[in-house]
């Protein structure tokens, strides 16, 4: 069973930065579709970034306006989300999700519309941004 554990959330002032981590444990796979989501109470969970490790293709929500960067440490099997110039609207619970794969397939079901179907999810980490 693949297990995801997020960390790094906390409280920052507007304009500050945070780096979230998502530690991936369990059976080891060669490739992943990885994604970050966030959710505000009363709203739907939204995808904000993804990384397809077969091609190292990064994708981001247009709403981020280039402030967030996704990366992965292969040796530690950890996914990161570097968040800069945080704003109060970024306050949310942040989740990571994964689809592990033994081999690459075209697209890898890692298209933006497919991300909500990723089978493995972490428990979330809270980010609070004050003005």
Short mmCIF file of C-alpha atoms in Angstrom, two decimals:
data_model
loop_
_atom_site.label_atom_id
_atom_site.label_comp_id
_atom_site.label_asym_id
_atom_site.label_seq_id
_atom_site.Cartn_x
_atom_site.Cartn_y
_atom_site.Cartn_z
CA UNK A 1 0.00 0.00 0.00
CA UNK A 2 1.46 3.32 -1.07
CA UNK A 3 1.34 5.88 1.75
CA UNK A 4 1.65 9.64 1.40
CA UNK A 5 2.39 11.97 4.30
CA UNK A 6 2.42 15.75 3.87
CA UNK A 7 4.34 18.13 6.10
CA UNK A 8 5.56 21.70 6.12
CA UNK A 9 2.29 23.54 6.53
CA UNK A 10 1.97 26.40 8.96
CA UNK A 11 1.16 30.07 9.34
CA UNK A 12 2.87 32.84 7.41
CA UNK A 13 2.23 36.47 6.60
CA UNK A 14 1.30 37.62 3.12
CA UNK A 15 4.36 37.72 0.88
CA UNK A 16 6.04 34.89 2.74
CA UNK A 17 7.09 31.45 1.53
CA UNK A 18 6.59 27.86 2.56
CA UNK A 19 7.80 24.54 1.22
CA UNK A 20 5.48 21.56 1.58
CA UNK A 21 6.81 18.01 1.52
CA UNK A 22 5.05 14.79 0.60
CA UNK A 23 6.87 11.66 1.69
CA UNK A 24 5.96 8.60 -0.39
CA UNK A 25 6.46 5.20 1.23
CA UNK A 26 5.44 1.61 0.65
CA UNK A 27 6.13 -0.47 -2.45
CA UNK A 28 8.61 1.24 -4.73
CA UNK A 29 7.64 2.06 -8.28
CA UNK A 30 9.72 3.35 -11.13
CA UNK A 31 7.36 6.11 -12.19
CA UNK A 32 4.62 8.28 -10.76
CA UNK A 33 1.97 10.75 -11.65
CA UNK A 34 2.17 13.14 -8.69
CA UNK A 35 0.00 16.10 -7.86
CA UNK A 36 -0.73 18.78 -5.28
CA UNK A 37 -4.24 19.88 -4.45
CA UNK A 38 -5.77 22.35 -2.04
CA UNK A 39 -9.18 22.72 -0.48
CA UNK A 40 -10.92 25.54 1.32
CA UNK A 41 -13.89 24.65 3.57
CA UNK A 42 -17.08 24.73 1.57
CA UNK A 43 -15.30 24.58 -1.76
CA UNK A 44 -14.23 21.76 -4.05
CA UNK A 45 -10.73 20.39 -3.89
CA UNK A 46 -8.70 21.89 -6.73
CA UNK A 47 -5.59 20.64 -8.46
CA UNK A 48 -2.75 23.16 -8.37
CA UNK A 49 0.34 21.34 -9.66
CA UNK A 50 1.36 18.01 -11.15
CA UNK A 51 4.53 16.18 -12.07
CA UNK A 52 4.71 13.21 -14.43
CA UNK A 53 8.01 11.51 -13.71
CA UNK A 54 8.21 9.65 -17.04
CA UNK A 55 8.84 12.93 -18.80
CA UNK A 56 9.26 15.25 -15.82
CA UNK A 57 6.45 17.30 -17.23
CA UNK A 58 5.27 19.93 -14.75
CA UNK A 59 1.80 21.46 -14.96
CA UNK A 60 0.29 24.26 -12.89
CA UNK A 61 -3.04 25.88 -12.31
CA UNK A 62 -3.28 29.22 -14.10
CA UNK A 63 -4.48 30.76 -10.84
CA UNK A 64 -1.03 30.39 -9.27
CA UNK A 65 0.52 32.94 -11.66
CA UNK A 66 3.95 31.31 -11.44
CA UNK A 67 4.32 31.53 -7.66
CA UNK A 68 4.50 27.78 -6.92
CA UNK A 69 7.03 25.17 -8.09
CA UNK A 70 6.75 21.39 -7.86
CA UNK A 71 9.79 19.15 -7.60
CA UNK A 72 10.80 15.69 -6.49
CA UNK A 73 13.77 14.15 -4.70
CA UNK A 74 14.04 10.74 -6.33
CA UNK A 75 16.42 9.30 -3.75
CA UNK A 76 14.14 10.28 -0.87
CA UNK A 77 10.98 9.63 -2.90
CA UNK A 78 9.61 12.94 -1.69
CA UNK A 79 7.50 15.46 -3.58
CA UNK A 80 7.85 19.16 -2.79
CA UNK A 81 5.81 22.27 -3.39
CA UNK A 82 7.71 25.53 -3.08
CA UNK A 83 5.21 28.34 -2.50
CA UNK A 84 6.33 31.95 -2.83
CA UNK A 85 4.59 35.29 -2.37
CA UNK A 86 1.79 33.61 -0.46
CA UNK A 87 -1.48 35.50 -0.20
CA UNK A 88 -4.50 35.11 2.12
CA UNK A 89 -6.38 33.41 -0.73
CA UNK A 90 -3.80 30.60 -0.54
CA UNK A 91 -5.11 29.60 2.89
CA UNK A 92 -6.28 26.01 2.54
CA UNK A 93 -5.54 22.40 3.38
CA UNK A 94 -2.96 21.13 0.93
CA UNK A 95 -2.94 17.50 -0.22
CA UNK A 96 -0.59 15.41 -2.31
CA UNK A 97 -1.76 12.51 -4.46
CA UNK A 98 -0.05 9.82 -6.50
CA UNK A 99 -0.55 7.17 -9.13
CA UNK A 100 2.41 4.78 -9.07
CA UNK A 101 3.40 3.00 -12.28
CA UNK A 102 5.80 0.20 -13.10
CA UNK A 103 6.30 1.47 -16.64
CA UNK A 104 5.49 4.57 -18.61
CA UNK A 105 2.45 4.88 -20.81
CA UNK A 106 1.63 7.74 -23.10
CA UNK A 107 0.23 10.51 -20.93
CA UNK A 108 0.17 8.19 -17.94
CA UNK A 109 -3.35 9.32 -16.98
CA UNK A 110 -1.59 12.41 -15.67
CA UNK A 111 -3.54 14.93 -17.64
CA UNK A 112 -5.07 17.77 -15.67
CA UNK A 113 -8.62 16.38 -15.95
CA UNK A 114 -7.47 12.98 -14.65
CA UNK A 115 -5.77 14.17 -11.48
CA UNK A 116 -8.82 13.87 -9.23
CA UNK A 117 -8.80 10.14 -10.01
CA UNK A 118 -5.34 9.51 -8.57
CA UNK A 119 -5.66 6.52 -6.24
CA UNK A 120 -3.44 7.48 -3.31
CA UNK A 121 -3.81 10.59 -1.14
CA UNK A 122 -2.20 12.07 1.93
CA UNK A 123 -4.05 13.40 4.94
CA UNK A 124 -3.37 17.04 4.18
CA UNK A 125 -1.44 19.87 5.80
CA UNK A 126 -2.92 23.24 6.76
CA UNK A 127 -1.51 26.48 5.35
CA UNK A 128 -2.70 29.78 6.83
CA UNK A 129 -1.70 33.08 5.28
CA UNK A 130 -2.51 36.28 7.15
CA UNK A 131 -2.69 39.75 5.66
#
